[in-house]
Short mmCIF file of C-alpha atoms in Angstrom, two decimals:
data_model
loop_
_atom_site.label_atom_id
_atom_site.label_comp_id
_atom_site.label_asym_id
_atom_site.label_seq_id
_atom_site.Cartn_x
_atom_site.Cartn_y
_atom_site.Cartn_z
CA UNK A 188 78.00 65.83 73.09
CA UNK A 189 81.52 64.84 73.14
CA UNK A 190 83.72 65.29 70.13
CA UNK A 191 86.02 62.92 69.09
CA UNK A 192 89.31 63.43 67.13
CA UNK A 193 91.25 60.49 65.62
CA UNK A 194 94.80 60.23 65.57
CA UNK A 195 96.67 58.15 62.85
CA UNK A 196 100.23 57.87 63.67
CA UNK A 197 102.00 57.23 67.13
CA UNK A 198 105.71 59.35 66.12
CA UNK A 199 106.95 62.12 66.66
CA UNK A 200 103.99 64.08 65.12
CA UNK A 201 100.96 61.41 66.25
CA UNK A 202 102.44 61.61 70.06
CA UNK A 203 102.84 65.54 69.83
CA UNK A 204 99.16 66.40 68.38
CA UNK A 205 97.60 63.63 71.24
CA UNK A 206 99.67 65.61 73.78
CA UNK A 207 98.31 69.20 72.81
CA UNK A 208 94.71 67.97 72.55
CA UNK A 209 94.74 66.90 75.57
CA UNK A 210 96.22 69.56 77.23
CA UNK A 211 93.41 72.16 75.09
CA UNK A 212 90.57 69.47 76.26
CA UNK A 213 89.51 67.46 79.14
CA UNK A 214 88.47 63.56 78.64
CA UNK A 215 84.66 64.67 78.95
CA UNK A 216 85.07 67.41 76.00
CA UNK A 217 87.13 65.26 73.53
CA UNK A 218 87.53 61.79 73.13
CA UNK A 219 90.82 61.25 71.47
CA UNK A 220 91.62 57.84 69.20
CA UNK A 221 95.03 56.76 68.45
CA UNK A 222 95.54 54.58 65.49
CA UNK A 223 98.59 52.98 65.01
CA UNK A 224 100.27 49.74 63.59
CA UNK A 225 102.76 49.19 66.36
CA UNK A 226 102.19 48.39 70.11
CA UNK A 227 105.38 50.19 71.52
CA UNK A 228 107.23 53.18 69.75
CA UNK A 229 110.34 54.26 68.85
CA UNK A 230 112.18 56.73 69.15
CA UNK A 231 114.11 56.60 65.76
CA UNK A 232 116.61 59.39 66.22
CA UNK A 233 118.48 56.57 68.24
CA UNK A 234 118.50 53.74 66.30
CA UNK A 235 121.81 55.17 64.55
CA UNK A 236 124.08 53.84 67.74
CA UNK A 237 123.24 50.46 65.56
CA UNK A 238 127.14 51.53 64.51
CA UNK A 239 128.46 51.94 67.54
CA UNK A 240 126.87 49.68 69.90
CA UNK A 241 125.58 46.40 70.49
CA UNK A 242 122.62 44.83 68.83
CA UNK A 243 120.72 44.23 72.09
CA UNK A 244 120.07 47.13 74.25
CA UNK A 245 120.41 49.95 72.45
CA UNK A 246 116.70 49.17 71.35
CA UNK A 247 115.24 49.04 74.59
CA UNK A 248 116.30 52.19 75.45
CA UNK A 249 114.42 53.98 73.10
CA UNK A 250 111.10 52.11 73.08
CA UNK A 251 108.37 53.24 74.51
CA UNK A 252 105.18 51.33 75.73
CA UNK A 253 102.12 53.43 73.30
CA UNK A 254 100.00 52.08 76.82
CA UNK A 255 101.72 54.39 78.97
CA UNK A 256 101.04 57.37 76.31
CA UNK A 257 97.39 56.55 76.26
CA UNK A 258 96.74 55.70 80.18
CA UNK A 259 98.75 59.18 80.85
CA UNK A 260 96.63 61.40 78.87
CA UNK A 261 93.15 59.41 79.18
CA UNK A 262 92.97 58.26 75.52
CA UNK A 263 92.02 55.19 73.44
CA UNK A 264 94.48 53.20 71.55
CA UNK A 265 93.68 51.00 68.16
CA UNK A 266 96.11 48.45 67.26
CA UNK A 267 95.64 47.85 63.69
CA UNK A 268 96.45 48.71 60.19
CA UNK A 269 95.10 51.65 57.94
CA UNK A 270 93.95 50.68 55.11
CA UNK A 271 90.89 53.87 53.63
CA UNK A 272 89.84 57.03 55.03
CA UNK A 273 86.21 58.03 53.75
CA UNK A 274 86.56 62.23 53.95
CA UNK A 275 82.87 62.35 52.94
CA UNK A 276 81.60 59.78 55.66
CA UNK A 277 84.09 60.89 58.10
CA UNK A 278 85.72 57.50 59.14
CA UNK A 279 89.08 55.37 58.80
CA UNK A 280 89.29 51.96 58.27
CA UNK A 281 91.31 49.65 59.31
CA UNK A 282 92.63 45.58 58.13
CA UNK A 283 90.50 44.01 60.92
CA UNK A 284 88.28 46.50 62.99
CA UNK A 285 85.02 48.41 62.44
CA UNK A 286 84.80 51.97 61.14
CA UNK A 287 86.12 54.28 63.57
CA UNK A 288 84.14 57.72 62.84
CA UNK A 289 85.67 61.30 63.92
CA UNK A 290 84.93 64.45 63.89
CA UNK A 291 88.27 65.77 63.28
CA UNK A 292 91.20 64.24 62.13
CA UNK A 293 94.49 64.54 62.10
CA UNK A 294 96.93 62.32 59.83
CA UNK A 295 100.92 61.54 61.05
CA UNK A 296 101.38 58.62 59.11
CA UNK A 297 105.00 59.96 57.65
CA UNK A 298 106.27 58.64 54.83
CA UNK A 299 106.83 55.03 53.53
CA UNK A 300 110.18 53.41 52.86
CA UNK A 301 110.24 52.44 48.75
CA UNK A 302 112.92 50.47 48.69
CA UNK A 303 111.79 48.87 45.13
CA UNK A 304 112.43 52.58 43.83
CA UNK A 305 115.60 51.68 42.94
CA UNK A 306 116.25 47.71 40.83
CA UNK A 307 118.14 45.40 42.95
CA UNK A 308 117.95 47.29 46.23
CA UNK A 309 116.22 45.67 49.58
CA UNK A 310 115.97 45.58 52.97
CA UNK A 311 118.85 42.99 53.41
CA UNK A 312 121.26 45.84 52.45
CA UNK A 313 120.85 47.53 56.01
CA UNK A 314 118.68 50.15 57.35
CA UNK A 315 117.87 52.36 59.98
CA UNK A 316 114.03 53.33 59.79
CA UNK A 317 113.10 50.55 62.27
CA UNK A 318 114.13 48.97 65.72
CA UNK A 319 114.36 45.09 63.71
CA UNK A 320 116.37 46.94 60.74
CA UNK A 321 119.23 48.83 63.19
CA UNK A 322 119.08 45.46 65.00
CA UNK A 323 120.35 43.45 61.43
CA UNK A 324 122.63 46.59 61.21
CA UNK A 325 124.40 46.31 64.08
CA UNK A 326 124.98 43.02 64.14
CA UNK A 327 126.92 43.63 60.34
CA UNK A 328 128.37 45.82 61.83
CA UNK A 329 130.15 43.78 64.45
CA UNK A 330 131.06 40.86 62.15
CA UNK A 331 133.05 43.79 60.15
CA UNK A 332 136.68 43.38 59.56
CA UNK A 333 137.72 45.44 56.81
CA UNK A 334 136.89 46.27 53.29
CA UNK A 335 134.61 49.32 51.86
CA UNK A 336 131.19 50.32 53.79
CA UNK A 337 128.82 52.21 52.24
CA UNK A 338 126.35 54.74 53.45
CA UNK A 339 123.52 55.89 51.11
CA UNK A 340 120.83 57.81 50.35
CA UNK A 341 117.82 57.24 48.39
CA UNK A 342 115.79 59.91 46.53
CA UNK A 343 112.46 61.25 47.68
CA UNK A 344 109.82 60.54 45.25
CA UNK A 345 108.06 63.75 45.76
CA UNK A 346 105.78 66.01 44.28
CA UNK A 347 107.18 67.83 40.91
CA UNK A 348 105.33 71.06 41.84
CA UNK A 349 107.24 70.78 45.51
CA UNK A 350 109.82 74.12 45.64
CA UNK A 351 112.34 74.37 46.99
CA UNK A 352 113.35 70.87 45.50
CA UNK A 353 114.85 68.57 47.64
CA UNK A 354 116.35 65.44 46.58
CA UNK A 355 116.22 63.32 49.95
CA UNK A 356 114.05 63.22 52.54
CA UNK A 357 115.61 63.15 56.13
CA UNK A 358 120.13 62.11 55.56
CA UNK A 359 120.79 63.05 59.05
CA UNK A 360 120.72 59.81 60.52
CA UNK A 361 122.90 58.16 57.66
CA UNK A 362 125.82 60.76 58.21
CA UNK A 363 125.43 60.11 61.78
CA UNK A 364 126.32 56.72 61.37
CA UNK A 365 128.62 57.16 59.30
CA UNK A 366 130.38 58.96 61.77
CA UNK A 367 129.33 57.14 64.59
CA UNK A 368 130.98 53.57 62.34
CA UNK A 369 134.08 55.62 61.58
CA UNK A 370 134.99 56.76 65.40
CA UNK A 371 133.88 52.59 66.54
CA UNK A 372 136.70 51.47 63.81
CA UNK A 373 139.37 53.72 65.52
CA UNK A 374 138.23 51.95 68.97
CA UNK A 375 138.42 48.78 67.13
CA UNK A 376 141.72 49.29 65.42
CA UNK A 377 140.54 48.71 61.94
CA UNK A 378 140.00 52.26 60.60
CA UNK A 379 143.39 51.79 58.76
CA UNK A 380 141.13 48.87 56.99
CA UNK A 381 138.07 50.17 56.04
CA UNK A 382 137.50 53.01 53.45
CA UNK A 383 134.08 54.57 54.09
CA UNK A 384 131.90 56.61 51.34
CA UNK A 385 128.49 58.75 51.28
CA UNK A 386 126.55 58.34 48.39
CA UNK A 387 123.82 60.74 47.89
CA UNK A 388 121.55 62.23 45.34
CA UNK A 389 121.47 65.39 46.41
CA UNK A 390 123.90 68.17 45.16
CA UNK A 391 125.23 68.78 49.04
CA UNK A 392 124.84 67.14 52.61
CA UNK A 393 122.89 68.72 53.91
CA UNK A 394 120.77 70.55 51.33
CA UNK A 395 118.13 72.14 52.96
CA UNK A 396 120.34 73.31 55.32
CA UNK A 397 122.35 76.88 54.19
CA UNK A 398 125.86 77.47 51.85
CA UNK A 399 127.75 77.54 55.45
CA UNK A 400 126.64 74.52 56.84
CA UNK A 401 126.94 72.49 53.85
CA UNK A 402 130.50 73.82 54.32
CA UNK A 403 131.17 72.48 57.46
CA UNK A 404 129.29 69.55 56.90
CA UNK A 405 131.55 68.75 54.35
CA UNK A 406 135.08 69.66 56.08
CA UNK A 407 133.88 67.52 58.37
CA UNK A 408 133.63 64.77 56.16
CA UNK A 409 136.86 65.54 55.01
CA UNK A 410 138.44 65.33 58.67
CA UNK A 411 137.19 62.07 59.37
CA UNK A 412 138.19 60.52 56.14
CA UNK A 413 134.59 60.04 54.65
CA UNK A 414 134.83 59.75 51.15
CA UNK A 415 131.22 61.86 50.05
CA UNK A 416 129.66 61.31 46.14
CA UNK A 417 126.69 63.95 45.34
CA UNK A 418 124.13 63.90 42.65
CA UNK A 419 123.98 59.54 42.05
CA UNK A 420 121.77 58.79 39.84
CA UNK A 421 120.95 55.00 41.14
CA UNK A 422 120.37 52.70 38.39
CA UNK A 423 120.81 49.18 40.21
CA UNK A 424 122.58 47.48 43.64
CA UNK A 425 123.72 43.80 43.58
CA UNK A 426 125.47 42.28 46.51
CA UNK A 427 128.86 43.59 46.02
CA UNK A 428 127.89 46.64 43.78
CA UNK A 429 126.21 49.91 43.34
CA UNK A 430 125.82 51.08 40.13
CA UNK A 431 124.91 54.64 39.46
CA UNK A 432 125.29 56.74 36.29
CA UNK A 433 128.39 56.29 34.70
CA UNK A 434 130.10 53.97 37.52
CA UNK A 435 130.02 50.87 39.17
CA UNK A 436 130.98 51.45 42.87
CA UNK A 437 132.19 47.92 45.04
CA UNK A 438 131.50 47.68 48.43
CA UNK A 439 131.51 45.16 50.81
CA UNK A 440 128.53 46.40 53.63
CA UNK A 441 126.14 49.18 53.44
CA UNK A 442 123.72 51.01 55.38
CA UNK A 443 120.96 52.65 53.38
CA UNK A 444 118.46 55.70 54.06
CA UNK A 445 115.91 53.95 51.10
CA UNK A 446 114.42 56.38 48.70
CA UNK A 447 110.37 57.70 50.53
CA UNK A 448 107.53 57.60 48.98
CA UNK A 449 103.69 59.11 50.30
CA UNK A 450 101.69 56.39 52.12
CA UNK A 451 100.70 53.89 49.60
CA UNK A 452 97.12 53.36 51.50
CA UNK A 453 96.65 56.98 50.62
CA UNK A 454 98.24 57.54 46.64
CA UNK A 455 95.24 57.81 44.58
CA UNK A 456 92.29 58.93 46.72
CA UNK A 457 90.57 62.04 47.24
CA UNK A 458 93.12 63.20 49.93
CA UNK A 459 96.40 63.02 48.30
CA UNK A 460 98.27 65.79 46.03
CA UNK A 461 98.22 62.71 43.50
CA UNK A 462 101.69 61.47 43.88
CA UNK A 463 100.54 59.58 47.62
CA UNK A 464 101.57 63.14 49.79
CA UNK A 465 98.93 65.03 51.51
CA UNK A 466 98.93 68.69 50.84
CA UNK A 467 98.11 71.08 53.27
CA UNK A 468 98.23 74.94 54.06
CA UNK A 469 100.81 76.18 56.19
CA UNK A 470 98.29 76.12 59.06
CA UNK A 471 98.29 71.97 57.88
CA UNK A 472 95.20 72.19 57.31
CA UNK A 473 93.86 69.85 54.22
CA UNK A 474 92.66 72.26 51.26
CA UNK A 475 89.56 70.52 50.73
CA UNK A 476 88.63 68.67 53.86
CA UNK A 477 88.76 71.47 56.65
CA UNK A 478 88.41 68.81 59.59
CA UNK A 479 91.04 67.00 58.40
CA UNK A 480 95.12 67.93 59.33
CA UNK A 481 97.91 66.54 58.32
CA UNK A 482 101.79 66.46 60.04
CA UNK A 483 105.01 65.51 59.96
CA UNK A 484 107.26 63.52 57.01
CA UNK A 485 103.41 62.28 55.17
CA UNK A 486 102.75 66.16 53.90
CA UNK A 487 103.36 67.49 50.43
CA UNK A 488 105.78 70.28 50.99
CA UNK A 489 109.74 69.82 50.79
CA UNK A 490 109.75 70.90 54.66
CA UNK A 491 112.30 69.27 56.84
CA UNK A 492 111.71 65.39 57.34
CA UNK A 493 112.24 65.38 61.25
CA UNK A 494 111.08 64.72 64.28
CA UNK A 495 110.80 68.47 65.33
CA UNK A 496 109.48 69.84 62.23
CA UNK A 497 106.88 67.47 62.94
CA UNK A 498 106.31 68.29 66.59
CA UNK A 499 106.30 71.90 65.71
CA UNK A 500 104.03 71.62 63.19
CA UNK A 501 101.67 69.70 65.57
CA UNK A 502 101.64 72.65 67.51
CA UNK A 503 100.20 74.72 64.99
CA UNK A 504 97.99 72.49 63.53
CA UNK A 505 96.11 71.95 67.12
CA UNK A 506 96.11 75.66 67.70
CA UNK A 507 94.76 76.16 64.35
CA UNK A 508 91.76 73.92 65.34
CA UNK A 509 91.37 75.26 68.73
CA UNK A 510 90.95 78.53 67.26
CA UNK A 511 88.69 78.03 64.71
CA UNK A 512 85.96 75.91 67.11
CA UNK A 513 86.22 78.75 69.66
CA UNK A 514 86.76 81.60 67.04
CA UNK A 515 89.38 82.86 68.55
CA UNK A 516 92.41 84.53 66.77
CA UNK A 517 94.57 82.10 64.48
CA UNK A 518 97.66 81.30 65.32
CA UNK A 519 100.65 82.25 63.46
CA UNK A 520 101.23 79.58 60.31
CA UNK A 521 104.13 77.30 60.37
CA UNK A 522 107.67 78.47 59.10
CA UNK A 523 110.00 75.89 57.44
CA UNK A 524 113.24 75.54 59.42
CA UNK A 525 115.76 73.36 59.95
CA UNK A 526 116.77 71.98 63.63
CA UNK A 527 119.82 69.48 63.26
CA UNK A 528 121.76 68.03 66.06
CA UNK A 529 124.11 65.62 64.87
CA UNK A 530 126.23 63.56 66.04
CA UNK A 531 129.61 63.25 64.86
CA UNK A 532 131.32 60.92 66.90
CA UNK A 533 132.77 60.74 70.14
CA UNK A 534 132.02 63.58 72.98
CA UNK A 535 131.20 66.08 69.61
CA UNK A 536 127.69 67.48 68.31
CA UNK A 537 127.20 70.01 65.69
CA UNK A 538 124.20 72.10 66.47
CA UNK A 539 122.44 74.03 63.41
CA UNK A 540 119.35 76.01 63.27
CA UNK A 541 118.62 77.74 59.96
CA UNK A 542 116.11 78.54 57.36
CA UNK A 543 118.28 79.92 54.95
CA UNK A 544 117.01 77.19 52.53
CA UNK A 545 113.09 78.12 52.57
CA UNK A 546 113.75 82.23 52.11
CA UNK A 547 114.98 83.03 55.88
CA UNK A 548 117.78 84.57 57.41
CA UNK A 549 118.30 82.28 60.42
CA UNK A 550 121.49 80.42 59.86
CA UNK A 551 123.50 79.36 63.15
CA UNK A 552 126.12 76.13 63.42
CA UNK A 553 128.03 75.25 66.47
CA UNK A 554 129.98 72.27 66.82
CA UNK A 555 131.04 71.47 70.41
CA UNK A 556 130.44 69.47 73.30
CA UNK A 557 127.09 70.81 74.38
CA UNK A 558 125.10 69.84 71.79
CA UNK A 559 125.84 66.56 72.43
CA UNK A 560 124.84 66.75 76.11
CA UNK A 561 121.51 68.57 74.92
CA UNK A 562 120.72 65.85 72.33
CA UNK A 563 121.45 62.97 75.27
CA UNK A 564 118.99 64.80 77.59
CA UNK A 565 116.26 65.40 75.08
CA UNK A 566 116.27 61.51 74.34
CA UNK A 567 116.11 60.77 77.88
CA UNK A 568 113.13 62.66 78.44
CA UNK A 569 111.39 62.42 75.23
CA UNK A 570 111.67 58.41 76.37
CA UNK A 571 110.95 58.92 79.43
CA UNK A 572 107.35 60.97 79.12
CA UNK A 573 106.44 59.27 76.00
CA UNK A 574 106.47 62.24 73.81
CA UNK A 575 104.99 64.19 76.38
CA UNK A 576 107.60 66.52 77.05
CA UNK A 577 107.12 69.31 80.06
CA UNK A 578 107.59 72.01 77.28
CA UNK A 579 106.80 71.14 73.80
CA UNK A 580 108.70 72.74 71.00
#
């Protein structure tokens, strides 16, 4: 009898766990489901070139057909919303189709975009989560003449019981646009015109990452002229103003990371930590449900919000269930790090690997020309195979 695993989730961690199952088990031994909203999928790490490039294009080049995914790896796709998962009875439903029932399932549904977190603030402000958002971005951004731009980040509304405590979930991709805006205004000649701030809760850019590269990070803030404002406390945003504790700050555009919330389909029910996250071991295995997993931004631990975290974690959670059905040994469990390639404008990438922040010792920064050429490869070929990459971090 064939088993059949059920995917929910076609990102970086749905696309990663499909890719490992298949390569554990042939088509006639598992029968793999993907579930997932969207017909094609994105890439998201690119969508920040909505501040550097055009508004058409830049799109298309990281989209990716789900259709060649599931015809390359002999699996089903499901085009539809989830709305319940029954742990008990084993199945997920969706908004329009039947039950789907599984045997084992693994959840990559990340985390939601809670924009109403904060009074005031909405999409129309600018974002970056989605190919239609970076799309409205961009084209702000090339109506810009001058005035003040603002890039922010909204809290995580995580767990209380989540340690280390973070305050955002993934800021990488708003201080890469940041930088990527402030090196198109020199191009432009209107850098002299624009003053450009960072607004963040946290207490440090990058604050998972360790006491050195917050350093850097912030030096190079300073070199490009990036005004950077830590620990707002956002109490409103109207059109020409963002108020947080004890100031009122003007602006004139904006770009925001919005505050991230757990899955509302899932706050509530017998699978979340009670606050909409789903907790796991480090293994990402659920604590109650053993045949259900759990990956990437969706899980209730202050673990890095990115795309590789969530890759590598797909890793071990397939091991984890390969080994346990053919009781073999268990793989080793997954260890918080960070993995941060960003961009900071022109030919220049800082590379960082570290996990200093979650008790570690790892803690190496590099800020050159390679790490651009690396991060300009691995997007090429993570489009390219459709998540399917050769080797698999």
């Amino acid at each position: 009898m064939t088993t059949r695993a059920v995917v929910l989730g076609a990102r970086f961690g749905g696309l990663a766990v499909t890719t490992w199952l298949r390569r554990l088990y042939s088509p006639q031994k598992l029968d793999i489901i993907l579930v997932d909203r969207w017909q094609d999928t994105i890439y998201r790490p690119g969508l920040v070139h909505a501040m550097d490039q055009p508004p058409f294009g830049f799109v298309h080049r990281v989209s990716m057909p789900l259709s060649d995914h599931c015809r390359r790896l002999n699996i089903r796709s499901v085009q539809d919303i989830i709305v319940e998962i029954d742990p008990d009875g084993q199945k997920v439903y969706t908004a329009s189709l039947p039950p789907i029932s599984y045997d084992i399932l693994f959840i990559a549904t990340g985390s939601e975009s809670a924009w109403e977190h904060i009074p005031g603030l909405n999409i129309k402000y600018g974002g970056l989560c989605e190919g239609y958002q970076a799309r409205h971005s961009s084209w702000k951004r090339e109506q810009w003449k001058q005035g003040h731009f603002v890039f922010a980040a909204g809290p995580i509304v995580g767990s209380p019981q989540w340690h280390p405590k973070i305050s955002v979930g993934c800021e990488c991709p708003l201080l890469e646009s940041a930088f990527l805006f402030e090196s198109w205004l020199v191009k432009q000649g209107l850098r002299d015109k624009t003053q450009i701030t960072v607004l963040t809760p946290a207490a440090s850019l990058a604050e998972n990452g360790s006491p050195k590269i917050q350093r850097r990070v912030a030096q190079l803030m300073k070199t490009h002229g990036i005004e950077v404002l830590t620990q707002c406390q956002f109490e409103r945003v109207t059109d020409k103003d963002i108020y947080i504790k004890g100031q009122r700050i003007p602006y004139d555009g904006s770009l925001w990371v919005p505050p991230a919330k757990g899955p509302s389909w899932l706050t509530d029910t017998k699978i979340d930590d009670g606050y909409g996250w789903i907790p796991t071991d480090n293994h990402l295995n659920h604590p109650r449900y053993e045949n259900i997993y759990a990956v990437g931004d969706g899980i209730s631990h202050p673990w890095p919000k990115m795309g590789h975290a969530a890759m590598v974690q797909s890793r071990v959670a397939v091991h984890h269930w390969h080994a346990k059905r053919q009781h073999k040994k268990l793989p080793a469990p997954y260890h918080p790090y960070l993995v941060w390639l960003l961009e900071t404008g022109g030919p220049y990438s800082q590379f960082t690997v570290t996990d200093v922040f979650y008790g570690g010792s790892r803690n190496i920064v590099y800020q050159g020309r390679w790490p651009a050429w690396i991060k300009r490869i691995f997007q090429r070929s993570y489009v390219w195979t459709t998540g399917s990459l050769p080797i698999m971090p």
